[in-house]
Amino acid sequence: MGFFNRKSKIASTDTDSVTSKASHTTSNLQSPPPNKTMNGSLPALPPSPINIPLPPPPDPTVDPTAYLRSIHSVRERSKVVHAKAKRDQLNHFDVDLSKFGETAAYVVSIIKRDFAPEYHTIPPHGRWQHFEVGGRLRIDQLLTSWPSQVDAQERTRRLIDLFLVSVLLDAGAGTKWSYKSKESGKIYRRSEGLAVASLEMFRAGYFSSNPTEPYQVNAAGLNRLSEGQLAIGLQVSDTNPLTGLEGRSGLLARLAEALENPEYFGSSQRPGNMLDYLLAHPTTQNSPVPVITIPTLWSVLIDGLANIWPASRTQIAGVSLGDAWPCSSMPSPPHAQPWENIIPFHKLTQWLCYSLMAPMTRLMSIQFAGVDLLTGLPEYRNGGLLIDTGLITLKAADAKRGLDAYKSNSMVRGQPCMEVVPLFSAEDDVVVEWRALTVGFLDDLLVDVNRLLKLDGSDKLSLAQMLEAGTWKGGRELAEVSRPNTKEPPIMILSDGTVF
């Protein structure tokens, strides 16, 4: 998960699995928090409050750009492809709905194995769990290490600082990279390895410009962080190469520029200052507990961080839409307006939403209205689950084209050359259709998973809980069994790191 430059494309792989004793001051640490609750391992986010008005989506006939950049558009546009899937009328995939029950049963088996019967303890999908790899409650330990003078609001700011940088560094690491924890000496890889690395860098003050305040991320700190320093923090070397190091460094530089916006990120230019913006926003309800609307959080991320996203291949009137792509399964001119041919996903912005809600909820009891607007993440673990269980199958002509592409790519030094699977670029129509299918079928699976678990009413799993305990984990485990050497998904993405 990350946003890198578009120079050298690489085949995306899912193998992405320095404690400082710097002094700190306690000045400016007190804020008037609505609630001083601090609990590092609470279960799922609370359900969306009732009777909290949400703004309607932008009217696409009036402002198609605003509509396609909105969270509302993701599920609405994906439904067009999903409806065709139900009729087995897709351009690139055959759909066998007789396999849907087996797919749901597999997801349920994973959830039961790990959580039965205490399903209410399943946390929502987010970055927090990656920090706890190996069963070590690293965020709890981090919170405990701070003096009591650091109040709940500042603690939340600090975790937002950490989580945002950690999510943005969380792109595919390649097959050879690993990270040895300076705290435990254990070795981690994949997303979990990058989580531990980013946490230890945060504790060491890598992202802060103030040596006496290491536990923050600010624009000045990011501006002074060179690619070489980032390599040291991530333990990158000739024998421990990390895919996309240059891109990660460039991303942090662009984040520094984005943080110079005082409206969202305050005079200290920290990601965590978005908390103050959100609490003061006119749409936020502050009694009896703060209730922030998802569209408000969404606007901070999609607008406040606009310049860190790569220039999209899809634009309307010169405005980049971000993670949004044309799809041949969608209506096209002359029978439709040009915007109707585009499917938005905004996967990384959604991943940030899921991840940043957790510290705000757990430390300050903040609730969020409109969580149901967020969708299942359209990425290759959730999508790979649908293929590896036989629910969808790539059509023969596309499979041949993808296998030919894999063969050509395997000739490039350092690229995968075993456990051959079809390979496509992120903007390929196959991948766009696959991602839209993923959004739709994840919604369907949630209904069946709750039915099979016999959960109803307030006991039902949320979509974020199913992603965490079932589909994402299940997709990864199926890949490990089906392709044990590479652990690749059933379709590889020739990615520049800007989508996956």
XYZ file of C-alpha atoms in Angstrom:
500
model
C 0.000 0.000 0.000
C 1.640 3.183 -1.064
C 2.003 5.930 -3.613
C 5.209 5.897 -5.594
C 6.474 7.524 -8.742
C 5.723 6.013 -12.102
C 9.252 5.391 -13.315
C 10.082 1.705 -13.096
C 7.085 -0.550 -12.752
C 7.472 -3.684 -10.690
C 5.335 -6.718 -10.158
C 3.493 -6.190 -6.891
C 4.058 -8.835 -4.233
C 2.583 -9.142 -0.793
C 5.850 -9.731 1.019
C 5.863 -6.290 2.537
C 5.377 -9.389 7.009
C 15.322 1.885 17.036
C 14.008 2.625 20.202
C 15.246 6.046 21.302
C 15.572 7.265 24.867
C 15.369 10.852 23.682
C 14.081 13.203 26.305
C 10.842 15.035 25.833
C 9.207 18.048 27.337
C 5.707 18.174 28.697
C 4.923 21.679 27.521
C 1.782 22.206 25.457
C 0.624 18.670 26.151
C -2.655 19.566 27.857
C -5.835 19.884 25.823
C -9.479 19.806 26.875
C -10.375 16.313 25.636
C -14.030 15.320 25.626
C -13.058 12.011 27.227
C -9.812 10.758 28.714
C -10.513 7.084 28.051
C -7.385 5.214 27.057
C -7.557 1.587 26.116
C -5.255 0.158 23.496
C -7.119 -3.012 22.622
C -10.825 -2.362 22.587
C -12.914 -4.405 20.145
C -14.683 -3.099 17.096
C -15.584 0.491 16.379
C -19.063 1.300 17.681
C -21.911 1.348 15.185
C -22.787 4.586 13.481
C -24.964 6.763 15.722
C -28.614 7.146 14.817
C -30.138 10.344 13.513
C -26.876 12.055 12.603
C -27.470 13.863 9.308
C -25.003 13.108 6.539
C -24.442 15.279 3.496
C -25.765 13.839 0.233
C -23.285 12.829 -2.461
C -22.399 15.455 -5.052
C -24.675 15.415 -8.083
C -22.657 13.805 -10.902
C -24.700 15.599 -13.549
C -23.608 18.919 -12.030
C -20.089 18.120 -10.783
C -18.896 14.689 -11.927
C -15.389 15.330 -10.593
C -16.604 15.926 -7.044
C -18.895 12.920 -7.279
C -16.175 10.520 -8.468
C -13.835 11.732 -5.719
C -16.494 11.163 -3.061
C -16.801 8.052 -0.900
C -20.423 7.650 -2.008
C -19.391 6.906 -5.588
C -17.279 3.822 -4.870
C -20.078 1.431 -4.001
C -22.606 3.076 -6.362
C -20.412 2.733 -9.470
C -19.150 -0.760 -8.593
C -22.761 -1.944 -8.433
C -22.991 -1.622 -12.221
C -20.272 -4.249 -12.713
C -21.591 -6.363 -9.847
C -25.023 -6.540 -11.479
C -23.430 -7.812 -14.691
C -21.513 -10.383 -12.667
C -24.770 -11.754 -11.270
C -25.863 -12.341 -14.876
C -22.429 -13.727 -15.868
C -22.081 -10.977 -18.478
C -18.609 -9.664 -17.669
C -15.913 -8.965 -20.232
C -13.006 -10.617 -18.433
C -14.312 -13.032 -15.806
C -16.680 -15.978 -15.760
C -18.795 -16.127 -12.621
C -19.911 -19.378 -10.988
C -22.473 -18.362 -8.386
C -22.739 -21.989 -7.248
C -19.352 -21.377 -5.589
C -20.591 -18.402 -3.572
C -21.755 -20.570 -0.678
C -18.377 -22.303 -0.523
C -16.602 -18.947 -0.496
C -18.770 -17.698 2.357
C -18.288 -20.978 4.259
C -14.506 -20.673 3.910
C -14.554 -17.130 5.279
C -16.731 -18.275 8.180
C -14.323 -21.135 8.931
C -11.428 -18.674 9.248
C -13.449 -16.402 11.544
C -14.629 -19.298 13.734
C -11.125 -20.724 14.004
C -9.704 -17.490 15.375
C -12.589 -15.843 17.236
C -15.466 -18.207 18.063
C -17.544 -17.612 20.066
C -16.361 -14.095 20.983
C -17.034 -12.445 17.634
C -17.594 -9.096 19.327
C -13.842 -8.965 20.041
C -12.941 -8.801 16.347
C -11.290 -5.433 15.731
C -12.049 -3.436 12.599
C -9.611 -3.742 9.713
C -6.835 -1.233 10.188
C -3.148 -0.593 10.766
C -3.381 -1.035 14.557
C -3.340 -4.842 14.303
C -0.180 -4.861 12.165
C 1.696 -3.216 15.032
C 0.700 -6.133 17.263
C 2.363 -8.830 15.143
C 3.592 -11.687 17.285
C 1.039 -10.884 19.981
C 3.023 -7.939 21.356
C 0.830 -4.942 22.227
C 3.267 -2.350 20.942
C 0.810 0.552 20.803
C -0.280 -0.109 24.400
C 3.382 -0.137 25.381
C 3.976 3.105 23.520
C 1.064 4.777 25.289
C 2.252 3.541 28.667
C 5.728 4.947 28.042
C 4.406 8.518 27.855
C 4.053 10.528 31.085
C 0.639 11.221 32.505
C 0.975 14.897 31.567
C 0.420 13.871 27.936
C -3.362 14.051 27.766
C -5.747 11.988 25.669
C -6.006 14.519 22.856
C -2.226 14.776 22.423
C -1.881 10.987 22.655
C -4.422 10.698 19.843
C -2.565 13.283 17.747
C 0.621 11.288 18.163
C -1.009 8.035 17.071
C -2.554 9.742 14.044
C 0.946 11.002 13.182
C 2.332 7.476 13.460
C -0.517 5.645 11.743
C -0.647 7.970 8.745
C 3.070 7.710 8.007
C 3.022 3.965 8.617
C 0.131 3.436 6.188
C 1.851 5.510 3.520
C 5.077 3.525 3.898
C 3.139 0.269 3.618
C 3.668 -0.582 -0.035
C 4.825 -3.961 -1.306
C 8.311 -4.546 0.090
C 9.461 -7.188 -2.371
C 10.430 -10.784 -1.713
C 13.875 -10.197 -0.168
C 13.310 -7.486 2.444
C 12.973 -8.136 6.153
C 13.255 -6.074 9.320
C 14.965 -7.093 12.553
C 13.321 -5.407 15.499
C 15.746 -3.441 17.632
C 13.516 -4.079 20.627
C 13.045 -7.830 20.400
C 15.582 -9.035 17.853
C 12.824 -10.827 15.952
C 12.589 -10.633 12.169
C 9.412 -9.478 10.405
C 8.371 -9.178 6.778
C 5.421 -7.926 4.729
C 3.091 -5.241 6.033
C 3.826 -6.253 9.615
C 7.545 -5.730 9.102
C 6.954 -2.246 7.749
C 4.630 -1.514 10.672
C 7.248 -2.491 13.250
C 9.935 -0.588 11.345
C 7.866 2.590 11.121
C 6.974 2.372 14.828
C 10.598 2.020 15.883
C 11.565 4.900 13.588
C 8.786 6.998 15.129
C 10.045 6.281 18.628
C 13.554 7.246 17.545
C 12.358 10.619 16.238
C 13.020 10.000 12.533
C 9.957 12.007 11.467
C 10.263 14.898 13.952
C 12.306 18.088 13.596
C 12.550 18.494 17.380
C 14.981 16.170 19.214
C 13.179 16.846 22.495
C 9.808 15.865 20.957
C 10.535 12.639 19.045
C 6.980 11.303 19.175
C 5.552 13.356 16.340
C 5.526 13.708 12.579
C 5.851 17.210 11.181
C 6.638 18.846 7.864
C 10.074 20.041 8.936
C 11.024 16.584 10.152
C 9.943 14.949 6.901
C 11.761 17.576 4.850
C 15.060 16.768 6.518
C 14.641 12.995 6.196
C 16.848 11.937 3.296
C 16.532 8.767 1.278
C 19.720 7.516 2.912
C 18.327 8.089 6.401
C 15.116 6.332 5.438
C 17.177 3.395 4.185
C 18.982 3.210 7.524
C 15.706 3.286 9.435
C 14.241 0.515 7.291
C 17.511 -1.489 7.383
C 17.815 -1.441 3.601
C 21.091 -2.696 2.128
C 22.417 -4.494 -0.916
C 21.649 -7.787 0.797
C 18.310 -6.575 2.193
C 16.747 -4.650 -0.702
C 13.399 -2.902 -0.305
C 11.308 -2.370 -3.407
C 10.507 1.298 -4.031
C 12.763 3.000 -1.498
C 13.096 6.065 -3.731
C 9.331 6.233 -4.103
C 8.794 6.057 -0.362
C 11.251 8.893 0.170
C 9.508 11.002 -2.465
C 6.148 10.271 -0.901
C 7.256 11.573 2.489
C 8.592 14.703 0.820
C 5.197 15.296 -0.793
C 3.502 14.647 2.532
C 5.669 17.377 4.061
C 4.347 19.796 1.465
C 0.746 18.780 2.139
C 1.208 19.321 5.878
C 1.918 22.998 5.261
C -1.854 23.548 5.039
C -2.729 25.185 8.391
C -6.490 24.663 7.962
C -6.188 20.902 8.346
C -2.789 20.426 9.983
C -2.295 23.491 12.175
C 0.684 25.750 12.677
C 2.858 22.824 13.817
C 2.162 21.066 10.499
C 1.381 17.620 11.933
C -1.061 14.990 10.597
C -2.410 14.633 14.136
C -3.719 18.188 14.084
C -6.512 16.978 11.824
C -8.075 15.855 15.125
C -8.560 19.488 16.171
C -10.002 20.345 12.764
C -12.428 17.444 12.953
C -13.568 18.189 16.507
C -14.183 21.851 15.644
C -15.946 21.138 12.354
C -19.569 22.352 12.220
C -20.768 18.873 11.220
C -19.298 17.316 14.387
C -21.666 16.616 17.263
C -19.924 17.112 20.610
C -22.469 15.873 23.139
C -22.539 13.493 24.909
C -19.486 12.222 23.000
C -17.904 13.549 19.808
C -19.493 12.210 16.630
C -17.584 12.899 13.410
C -19.104 12.166 10.019
C -17.209 9.978 7.593
C -17.666 12.542 4.761
C -15.876 15.111 6.953
C -12.954 12.779 7.654
C -12.973 11.831 3.979
C -12.639 15.452 2.883
C -9.570 15.930 5.078
C -7.869 12.925 3.507
C -8.951 13.318 -0.117
C -8.485 17.114 -0.177
C -5.921 17.792 2.537
C -3.583 15.112 1.186
C -4.435 15.719 -2.463
C -0.914 16.528 -3.602
C 0.631 13.348 -2.202
C -1.460 11.103 -4.459
C 0.213 10.429 -7.792
C -1.023 12.116 -10.941
C -3.871 9.899 -12.032
C -4.229 8.455 -15.468
C -7.874 9.498 -15.243
C -8.891 13.158 -15.233
C -11.982 15.221 -15.825
C -11.463 18.800 -16.974
C -7.832 18.591 -15.926
C -8.635 17.485 -12.368
C -7.090 14.220 -11.214
C -9.595 11.716 -9.848
C -7.008 9.629 -8.022
C -7.698 5.893 -7.824
C -10.444 5.884 -10.471
C -10.323 4.142 -13.835
C -12.279 3.637 -17.064
C -13.874 0.219 -17.396
C -15.312 -1.417 -20.495
C -18.104 -2.984 -18.435
C -19.452 0.470 -17.621
C -21.755 2.590 -19.820
C -19.860 4.467 -22.504
C -20.513 7.379 -24.889
C -22.484 8.017 -27.003
C -25.075 6.234 -24.847
C -23.780 7.731 -21.595
C -21.850 10.692 -20.278
C -18.034 10.308 -20.201
C -17.946 10.185 -16.384
C -20.231 7.141 -16.359
C -17.443 5.017 -17.840
C -15.264 5.524 -14.739
C -15.181 3.411 -11.566
C -13.601 5.025 -8.483
C -12.046 2.912 -5.734
C -9.924 5.234 -3.559
C -8.555 2.186 -1.821
C -5.666 3.887 -0.044
C -7.828 6.741 1.215
C -10.260 4.162 2.583
C -7.373 2.275 4.216
C -6.389 5.530 5.917
C -9.982 6.084 7.069
C -10.213 2.621 8.605
C -6.802 3.000 10.252
C -7.162 6.530 11.650
C -10.587 5.960 13.168
C -9.149 3.407 15.593
C -6.978 5.707 17.748
C -9.669 8.392 17.822
C -12.245 5.869 19.007
C -10.077 3.963 21.440
C -8.435 6.920 23.154
C -11.190 9.558 23.045
C -14.409 7.555 22.570
C -15.059 9.433 19.322
C -17.790 7.854 17.228
C -18.204 8.068 13.484
C -21.425 8.527 11.573
C -21.643 6.999 8.135
C -19.084 4.201 8.540
C -21.282 2.119 6.249
C -20.281 4.418 3.379
C -16.850 2.791 3.375
C -16.513 -0.312 1.230
C -14.501 -3.480 1.312
C -10.984 -2.718 0.130
C -10.550 -3.555 -3.570
C -7.094 -5.084 -3.370
C -5.527 -8.374 -4.314
C -6.020 -10.294 -1.057
C -9.762 -9.751 -0.944
C -9.961 -10.118 -4.729
C -7.679 -13.145 -4.750
C -10.066 -14.910 -2.393
C -12.784 -14.772 -5.053
C -10.515 -16.413 -7.636
C -8.903 -19.017 -5.392
C -12.312 -20.225 -4.203
C -13.569 -20.552 -7.805
C -16.267 -17.884 -7.573
C -14.746 -15.997 -10.498
C -12.381 -17.251 -13.198
C -10.346 -15.226 -15.667
C -11.486 -15.807 -19.237
C -9.130 -17.829 -21.441
C -8.054 -15.020 -23.785
C -7.218 -12.733 -20.881
C -5.424 -15.533 -19.039
C -3.199 -16.111 -22.066
C -2.444 -12.403 -22.379
C -1.593 -12.232 -18.693
C 0.643 -15.307 -18.819
C 2.514 -13.878 -21.798
C 3.047 -10.679 -19.809
C 4.344 -12.689 -16.848
C 6.838 -14.461 -19.096
C 8.157 -11.169 -20.439
C 8.369 -9.623 -16.974
C 10.200 -12.661 -15.576
C 13.102 -11.832 -17.885
C 13.714 -8.663 -15.861
C 16.333 -9.136 -13.182
C 14.841 -9.509 -9.725
C 11.304 -10.152 -10.919
C 9.349 -13.321 -9.970
C 9.937 -16.311 -12.207
C 8.185 -19.190 -10.438
C 4.575 -20.147 -9.687
C 3.419 -18.485 -12.899
C 0.192 -16.484 -12.771
C -1.349 -13.939 -15.164
C 0.172 -10.473 -14.880
C -1.491 -7.130 -15.695
C -0.832 -3.464 -15.066
C -2.954 -1.667 -12.486
C -4.904 0.266 -15.117
C -5.650 -2.809 -17.237
C -9.355 -3.409 -17.815
C -8.998 -6.862 -16.244
C -7.771 -5.377 -12.973
C -10.393 -2.621 -12.918
C -13.203 -5.141 -13.471
C -11.687 -7.446 -10.839
C -11.574 -4.646 -8.256
C -15.186 -3.638 -8.926
C -16.230 -7.274 -8.494
C -14.363 -7.356 -5.205
C -16.312 -4.395 -3.809
C -19.640 -5.935 -4.772
C -19.006 -9.490 -3.638
C -17.573 -8.361 -0.288
C -20.948 -6.744 0.447
C -22.685 -9.982 -0.503
C -20.322 -12.053 1.618
C -21.012 -9.924 4.687
C -24.695 -10.834 4.532
C -23.994 -14.557 4.171
C -21.223 -14.600 6.764
C -23.509 -13.082 9.386
C -26.246 -15.543 8.442
C -23.903 -18.538 8.765
C -22.580 -17.257 12.073
C -26.187 -16.774 13.226
C -25.489 -13.170 14.146
C -28.212 -10.571 13.887
C -29.108 -7.143 15.174
C -26.314 -5.399 17.039
C -24.330 -8.667 17.124
C -23.737 -8.665 13.371
C -20.191 -8.300 12.140
C -19.415 -5.035 10.423
C -17.768 -5.003 7.015
C -14.528 -3.843 8.643
C -14.623 -6.795 11.054
C -15.177 -9.289 8.247
C -12.272 -7.801 6.292
C -10.006 -8.147 9.306
C -10.962 -11.623 10.514
C -12.125 -13.262 7.286
C -11.605 -12.110 3.724
C -8.209 -10.392 3.838
C -6.733 -13.026 6.100
C -8.412 -15.806 4.144
C -7.143 -14.443 0.846
C -3.601 -14.330 2.159
C -3.804 -17.866 3.580
C -5.188 -19.298 0.339
C -2.336 -17.651 -1.567
C 0.198 -19.178 0.829
C -1.263 -22.642 0.296
C -1.824 -22.315 -3.457
C 1.514 -20.635 -4.239
C 3.781 -21.456 -1.273
C 7.031 -20.199 -2.789
C 5.920 -16.688 -3.720
C 2.659 -16.400 -1.743
C 1.424 -14.334 -4.679
C -2.251 -13.646 -5.405
C -3.755 -15.543 -8.364
C -3.331 -12.435 -10.519
C -0.203 -10.335 -10.193
C -0.293 -6.589 -10.612
C 2.454 -4.852 -12.587
C 2.345 -1.870 -10.300
C 4.205 1.376 -9.860
C 3.085 1.344 -6.240
C 0.415 3.999 -6.660
C -2.547 1.675 -6.158
C -1.420 -1.406 -4.196
